[in-house]
PDB file of C-alpha atoms and ligand atoms in Angstrom:
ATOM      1  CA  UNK A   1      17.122 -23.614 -20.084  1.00 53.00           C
ATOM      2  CA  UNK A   2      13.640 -22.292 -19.443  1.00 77.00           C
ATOM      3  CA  UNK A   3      11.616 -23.627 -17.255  1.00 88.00           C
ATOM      4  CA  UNK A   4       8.553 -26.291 -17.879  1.00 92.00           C
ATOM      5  CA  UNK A   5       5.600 -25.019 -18.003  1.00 97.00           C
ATOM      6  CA  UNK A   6       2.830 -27.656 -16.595  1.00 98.00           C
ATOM      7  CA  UNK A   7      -1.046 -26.578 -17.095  1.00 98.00           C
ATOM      8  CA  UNK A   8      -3.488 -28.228 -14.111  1.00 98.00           C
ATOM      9  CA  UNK A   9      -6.720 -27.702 -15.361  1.00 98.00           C
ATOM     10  CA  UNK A  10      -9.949 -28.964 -13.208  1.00 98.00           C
ATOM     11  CA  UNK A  11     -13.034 -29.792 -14.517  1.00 98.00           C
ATOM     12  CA  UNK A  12     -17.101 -29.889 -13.787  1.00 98.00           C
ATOM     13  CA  UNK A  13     -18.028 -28.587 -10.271  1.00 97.00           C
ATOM     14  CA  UNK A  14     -14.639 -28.681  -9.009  1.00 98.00           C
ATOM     15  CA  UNK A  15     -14.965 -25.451  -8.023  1.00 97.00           C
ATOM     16  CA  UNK A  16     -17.331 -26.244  -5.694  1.00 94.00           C
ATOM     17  CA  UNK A  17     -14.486 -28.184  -3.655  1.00 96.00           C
ATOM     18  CA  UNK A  18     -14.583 -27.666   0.680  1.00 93.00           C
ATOM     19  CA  UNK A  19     -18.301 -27.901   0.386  1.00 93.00           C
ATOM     20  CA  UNK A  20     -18.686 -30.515  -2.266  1.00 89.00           C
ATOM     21  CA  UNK A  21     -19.190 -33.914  -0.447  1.00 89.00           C
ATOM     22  CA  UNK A  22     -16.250 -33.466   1.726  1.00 89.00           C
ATOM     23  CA  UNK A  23     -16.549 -37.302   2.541  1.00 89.00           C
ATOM     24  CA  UNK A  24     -15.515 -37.686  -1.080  1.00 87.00           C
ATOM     25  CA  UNK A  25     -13.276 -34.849  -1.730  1.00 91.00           C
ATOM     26  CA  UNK A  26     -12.429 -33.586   1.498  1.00 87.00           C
ATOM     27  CA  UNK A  27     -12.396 -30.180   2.915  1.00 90.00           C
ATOM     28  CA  UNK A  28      -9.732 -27.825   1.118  1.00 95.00           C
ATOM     29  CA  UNK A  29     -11.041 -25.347  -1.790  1.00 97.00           C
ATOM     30  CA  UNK A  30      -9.843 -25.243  -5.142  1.00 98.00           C
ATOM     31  CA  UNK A  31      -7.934 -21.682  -4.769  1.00 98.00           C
ATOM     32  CA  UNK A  32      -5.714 -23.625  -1.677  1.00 98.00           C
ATOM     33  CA  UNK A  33      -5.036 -26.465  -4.040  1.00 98.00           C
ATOM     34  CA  UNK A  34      -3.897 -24.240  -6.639  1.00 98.00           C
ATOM     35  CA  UNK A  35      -1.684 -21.983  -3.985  1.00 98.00           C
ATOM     36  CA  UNK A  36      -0.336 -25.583  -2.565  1.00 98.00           C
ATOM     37  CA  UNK A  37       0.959 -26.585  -6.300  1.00 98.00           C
ATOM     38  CA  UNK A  38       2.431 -23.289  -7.107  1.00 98.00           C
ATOM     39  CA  UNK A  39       4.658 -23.620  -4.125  1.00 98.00           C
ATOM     40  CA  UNK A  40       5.159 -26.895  -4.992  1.00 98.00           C
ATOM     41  CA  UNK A  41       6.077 -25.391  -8.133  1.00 98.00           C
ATOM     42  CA  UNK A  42       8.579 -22.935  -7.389  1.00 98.00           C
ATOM     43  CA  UNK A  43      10.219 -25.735  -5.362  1.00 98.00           C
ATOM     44  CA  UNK A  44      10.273 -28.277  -8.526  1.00 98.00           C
ATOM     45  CA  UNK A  45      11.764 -25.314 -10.628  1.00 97.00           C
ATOM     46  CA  UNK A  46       8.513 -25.587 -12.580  1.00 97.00           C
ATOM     47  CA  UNK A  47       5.964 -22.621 -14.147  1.00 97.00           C
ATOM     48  CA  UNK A  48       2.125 -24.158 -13.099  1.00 98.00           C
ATOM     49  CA  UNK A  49      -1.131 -21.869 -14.353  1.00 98.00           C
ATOM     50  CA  UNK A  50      -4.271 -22.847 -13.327  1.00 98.00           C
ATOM     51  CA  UNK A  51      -7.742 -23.555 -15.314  1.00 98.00           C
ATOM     52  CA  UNK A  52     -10.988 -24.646 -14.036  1.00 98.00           C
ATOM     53  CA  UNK A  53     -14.154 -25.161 -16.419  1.00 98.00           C
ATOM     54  CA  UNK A  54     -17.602 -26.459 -16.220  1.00 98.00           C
ATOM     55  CA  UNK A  55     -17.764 -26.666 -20.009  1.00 98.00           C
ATOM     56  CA  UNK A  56     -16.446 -29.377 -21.948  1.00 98.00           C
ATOM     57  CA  UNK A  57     -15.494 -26.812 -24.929  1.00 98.00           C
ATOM     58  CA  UNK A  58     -13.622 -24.424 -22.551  1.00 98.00           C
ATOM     59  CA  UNK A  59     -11.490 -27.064 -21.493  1.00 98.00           C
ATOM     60  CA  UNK A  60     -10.892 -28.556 -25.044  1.00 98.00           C
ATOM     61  CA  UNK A  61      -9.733 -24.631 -26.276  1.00 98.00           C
ATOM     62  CA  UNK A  62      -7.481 -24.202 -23.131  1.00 98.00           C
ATOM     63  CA  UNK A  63      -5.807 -27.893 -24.186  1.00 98.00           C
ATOM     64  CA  UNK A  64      -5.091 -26.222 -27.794  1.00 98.00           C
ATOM     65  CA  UNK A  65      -4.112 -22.916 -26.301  1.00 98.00           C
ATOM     66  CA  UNK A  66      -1.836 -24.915 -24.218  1.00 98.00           C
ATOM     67  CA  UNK A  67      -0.083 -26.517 -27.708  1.00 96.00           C
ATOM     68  CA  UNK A  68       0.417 -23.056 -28.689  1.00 95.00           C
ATOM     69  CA  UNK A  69       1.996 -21.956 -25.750  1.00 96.00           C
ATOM     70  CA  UNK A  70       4.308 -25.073 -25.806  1.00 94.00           C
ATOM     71  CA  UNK A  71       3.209 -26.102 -22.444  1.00 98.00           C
ATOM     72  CA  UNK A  72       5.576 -29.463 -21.579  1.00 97.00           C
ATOM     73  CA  UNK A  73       2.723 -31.439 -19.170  1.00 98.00           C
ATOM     74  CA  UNK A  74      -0.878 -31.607 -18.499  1.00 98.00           C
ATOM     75  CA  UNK A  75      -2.018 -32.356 -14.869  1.00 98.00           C
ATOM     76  CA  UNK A  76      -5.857 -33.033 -15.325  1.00 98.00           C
ATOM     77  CA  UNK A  77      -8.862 -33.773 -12.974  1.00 98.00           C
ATOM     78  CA  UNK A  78     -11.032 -34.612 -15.499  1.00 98.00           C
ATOM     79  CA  UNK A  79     -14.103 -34.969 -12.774  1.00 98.00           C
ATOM     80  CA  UNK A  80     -17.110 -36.367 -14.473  1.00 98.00           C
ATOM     81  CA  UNK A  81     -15.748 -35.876 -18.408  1.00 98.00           C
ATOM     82  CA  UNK A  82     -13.384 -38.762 -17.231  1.00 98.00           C
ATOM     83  CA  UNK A  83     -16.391 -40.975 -17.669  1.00 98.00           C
ATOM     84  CA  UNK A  84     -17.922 -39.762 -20.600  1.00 98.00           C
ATOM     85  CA  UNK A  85     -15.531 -37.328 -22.418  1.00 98.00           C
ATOM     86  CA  UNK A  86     -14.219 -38.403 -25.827  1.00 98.00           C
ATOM     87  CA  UNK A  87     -13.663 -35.370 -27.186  1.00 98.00           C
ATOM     88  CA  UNK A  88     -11.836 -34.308 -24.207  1.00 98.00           C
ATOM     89  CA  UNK A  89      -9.784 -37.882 -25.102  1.00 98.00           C
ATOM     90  CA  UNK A  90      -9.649 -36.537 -28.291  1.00 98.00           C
ATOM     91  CA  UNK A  91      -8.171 -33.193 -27.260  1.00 98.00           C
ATOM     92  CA  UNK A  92      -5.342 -34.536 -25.197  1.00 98.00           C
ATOM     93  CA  UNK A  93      -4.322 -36.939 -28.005  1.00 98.00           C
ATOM     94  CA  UNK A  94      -4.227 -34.213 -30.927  1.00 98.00           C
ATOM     95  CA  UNK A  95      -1.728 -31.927 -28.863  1.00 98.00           C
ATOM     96  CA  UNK A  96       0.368 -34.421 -27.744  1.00 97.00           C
ATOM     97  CA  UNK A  97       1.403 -32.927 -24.417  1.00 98.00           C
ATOM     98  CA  UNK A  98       2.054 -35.747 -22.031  1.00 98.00           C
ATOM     99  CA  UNK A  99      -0.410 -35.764 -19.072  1.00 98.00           C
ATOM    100  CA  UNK A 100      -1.450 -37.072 -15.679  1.00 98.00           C
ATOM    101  CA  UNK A 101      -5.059 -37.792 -14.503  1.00 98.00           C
ATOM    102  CA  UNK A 102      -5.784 -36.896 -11.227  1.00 98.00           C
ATOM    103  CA  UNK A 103      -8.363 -37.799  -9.037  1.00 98.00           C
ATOM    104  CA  UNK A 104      -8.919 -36.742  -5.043  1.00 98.00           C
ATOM    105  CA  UNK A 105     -11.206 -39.641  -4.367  1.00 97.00           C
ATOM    106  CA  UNK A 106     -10.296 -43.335  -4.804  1.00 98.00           C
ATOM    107  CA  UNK A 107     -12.925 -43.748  -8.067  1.00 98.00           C
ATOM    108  CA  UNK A 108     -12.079 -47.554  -8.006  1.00 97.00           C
ATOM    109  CA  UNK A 109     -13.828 -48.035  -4.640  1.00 97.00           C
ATOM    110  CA  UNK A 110     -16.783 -45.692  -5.360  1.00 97.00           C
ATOM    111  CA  UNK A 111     -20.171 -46.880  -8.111  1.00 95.00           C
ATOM    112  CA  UNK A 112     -18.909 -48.660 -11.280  1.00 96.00           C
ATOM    113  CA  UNK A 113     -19.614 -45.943 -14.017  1.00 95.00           C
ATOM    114  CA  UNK A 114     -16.759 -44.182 -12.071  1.00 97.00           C
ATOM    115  CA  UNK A 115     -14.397 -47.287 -12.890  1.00 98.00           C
ATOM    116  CA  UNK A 116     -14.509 -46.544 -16.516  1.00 98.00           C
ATOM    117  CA  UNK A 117     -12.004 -43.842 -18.284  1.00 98.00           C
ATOM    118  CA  UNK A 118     -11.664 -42.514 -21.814  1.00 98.00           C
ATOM    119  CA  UNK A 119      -8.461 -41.031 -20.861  1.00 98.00           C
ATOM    120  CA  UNK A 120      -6.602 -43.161 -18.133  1.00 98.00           C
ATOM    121  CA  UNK A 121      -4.903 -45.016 -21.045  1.00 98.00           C
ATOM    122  CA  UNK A 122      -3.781 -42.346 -23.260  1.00 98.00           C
ATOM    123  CA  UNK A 123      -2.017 -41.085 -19.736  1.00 98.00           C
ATOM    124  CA  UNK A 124       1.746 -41.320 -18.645  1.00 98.00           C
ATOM    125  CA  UNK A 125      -0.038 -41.806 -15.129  1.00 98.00           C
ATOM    126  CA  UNK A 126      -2.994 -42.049 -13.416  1.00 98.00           C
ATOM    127  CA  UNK A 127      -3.020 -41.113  -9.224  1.00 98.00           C
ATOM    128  CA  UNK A 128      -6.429 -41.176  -7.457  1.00 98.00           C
ATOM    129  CA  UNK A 129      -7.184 -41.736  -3.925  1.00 97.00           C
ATOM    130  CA  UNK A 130      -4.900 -39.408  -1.969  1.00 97.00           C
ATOM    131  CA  UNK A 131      -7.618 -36.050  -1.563  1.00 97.00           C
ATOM    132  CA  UNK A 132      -5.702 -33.157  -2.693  1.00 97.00           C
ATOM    133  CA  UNK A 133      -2.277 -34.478  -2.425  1.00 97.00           C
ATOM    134  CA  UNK A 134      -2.977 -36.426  -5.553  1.00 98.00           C
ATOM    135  CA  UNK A 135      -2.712 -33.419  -7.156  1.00 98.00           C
ATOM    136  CA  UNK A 136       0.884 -32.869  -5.556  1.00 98.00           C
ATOM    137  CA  UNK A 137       2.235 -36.040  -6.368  1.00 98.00           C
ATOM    138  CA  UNK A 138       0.983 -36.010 -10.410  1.00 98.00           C
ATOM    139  CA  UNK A 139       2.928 -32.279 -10.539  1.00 98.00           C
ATOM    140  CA  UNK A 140       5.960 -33.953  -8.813  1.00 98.00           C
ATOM    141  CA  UNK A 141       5.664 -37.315 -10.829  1.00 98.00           C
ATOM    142  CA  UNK A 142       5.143 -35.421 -14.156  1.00 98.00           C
ATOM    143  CA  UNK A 143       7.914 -33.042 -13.885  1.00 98.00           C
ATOM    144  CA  UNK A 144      10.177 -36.162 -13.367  1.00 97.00           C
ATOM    145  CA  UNK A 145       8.868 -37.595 -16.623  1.00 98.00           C
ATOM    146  CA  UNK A 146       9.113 -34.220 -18.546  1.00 97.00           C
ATOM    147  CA  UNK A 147      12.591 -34.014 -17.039  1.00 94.00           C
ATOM    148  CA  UNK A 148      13.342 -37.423 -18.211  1.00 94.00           C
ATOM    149  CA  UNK A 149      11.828 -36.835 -21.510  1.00 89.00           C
ATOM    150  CA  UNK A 150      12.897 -33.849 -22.988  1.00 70.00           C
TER     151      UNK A 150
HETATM  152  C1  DQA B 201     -13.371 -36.947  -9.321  1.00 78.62           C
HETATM  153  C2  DQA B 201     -14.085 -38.302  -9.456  1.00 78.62           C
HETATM  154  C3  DQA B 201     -15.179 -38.226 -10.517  1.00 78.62           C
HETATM  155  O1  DQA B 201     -15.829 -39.492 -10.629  1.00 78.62           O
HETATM  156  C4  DQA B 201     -16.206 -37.186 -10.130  1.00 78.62           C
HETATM  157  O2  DQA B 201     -17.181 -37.064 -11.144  1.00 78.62           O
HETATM  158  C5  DQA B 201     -15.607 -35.868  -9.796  1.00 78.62           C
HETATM  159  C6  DQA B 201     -14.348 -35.816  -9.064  1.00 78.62           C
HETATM  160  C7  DQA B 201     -12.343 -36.945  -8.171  1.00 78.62           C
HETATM  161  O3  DQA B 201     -11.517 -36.039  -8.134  1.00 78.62           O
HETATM  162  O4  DQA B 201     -12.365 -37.828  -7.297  1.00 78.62           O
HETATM  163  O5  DQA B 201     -16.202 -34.826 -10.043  1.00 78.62           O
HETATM  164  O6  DQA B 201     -12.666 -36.704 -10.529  1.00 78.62           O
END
C-alpha cells in the first residue's frame, strides 16, 4: 500500500510566525513547524508537503492540484480566510478531500469575528488552542481518520 499523502497548507501572514504576536501564536517559525510535522510524518508512516499563501487564489489552485495528485487529507490553518473565505469553503467542498482546521491560538477566547467559520463545519475536526502542537495533533488525528476511512 502506498503511503497517504496529507497536504498542510497555511494561510495569510503565517509566514510571519516567531515574530507575529508571539502572545497569540507563540514563538516557533513556520519552517520549524513544517520540519516538526515531517518527522511527525515519517513516524505516522505518512507523506506531508507543505504550502503557505497570502493569496486566497493560490491556496484555492493548490486545493485542486491536491485532487489531482490524489492527496488523502487536508490539514489547514486557514488564518484570517477562516472568517471570511467562501470560496476557500467552496474549494475544500468541490475536492472532497477530508480535512482538519487548525488553529495555534484559542480563536474562541479571542474578539468575536474570530468565533465565526465558513469551514469548521464542512471539517472532520477542528483543534485550536494548543500553539503549534495543534498542528501535530490534526496530522496525527487525521491520519487516524484517513486510516479508518479508506
Ligand atoms: C489563526 C487565528 C485567526 O483568527 C488569525 O486570523 C490568524 C491565525 C490561528 O492560528 O490562531 O491569522 O488562524
Amino acid at each position: 500500500m502506498t503511503r497517504p499523502h496529507i497536504l498542510i497548507l497555511h494561510g495569510p501572514n503565517l509566514n510571519l510566525l516567531g515574530r507575529r504576536e508571539p502572545e497569540h501564536y507563540g514563538d516557533m517559525d513556520l519552517a520549524a513547524i513544517d520540519a516538526m510535522l515531517r518527522d511527525l510524518a515519517s513516524e505516522l508512516g505518512v507523506a506531508v508537503e507543505s504550502f503557505q499563501s497570502n493569496h486566497e487564489g493560490a491556496l484555492i489552485d493548490r486545493i485542486h492540484a491536491a485532487q489531482e495528485a490524489g492527496v488523502g487529507g487536508i490539514v489547514i490553518n486557514p488564518a484570517a480566510f477562516t472568517h471570511t473565505s467562501i470560496a476557500l469553503r467552496d474549494a475544500l467542498l468541490g475536492v472532497e478531500i477530508p480535512f482538519v482546521e487548525v488553529h495555534l491560538s484559542n480563536v474562541y477566547r479571542r474578539e468575536a469575528f474570530r468565533h465565526r467559520s465558513y469551514l469548521a463545519d464542512a471539517a472532520v475536526g477542528v483543534i485550536a488552542g494548543f500553539g503549534a502542537e495543534s498542528y501535530a495533533l490534526a496530522l496525527r488525528a487525521l491520519t487516524q481518520y484517513i486510516q479508518r476511512e479508506g
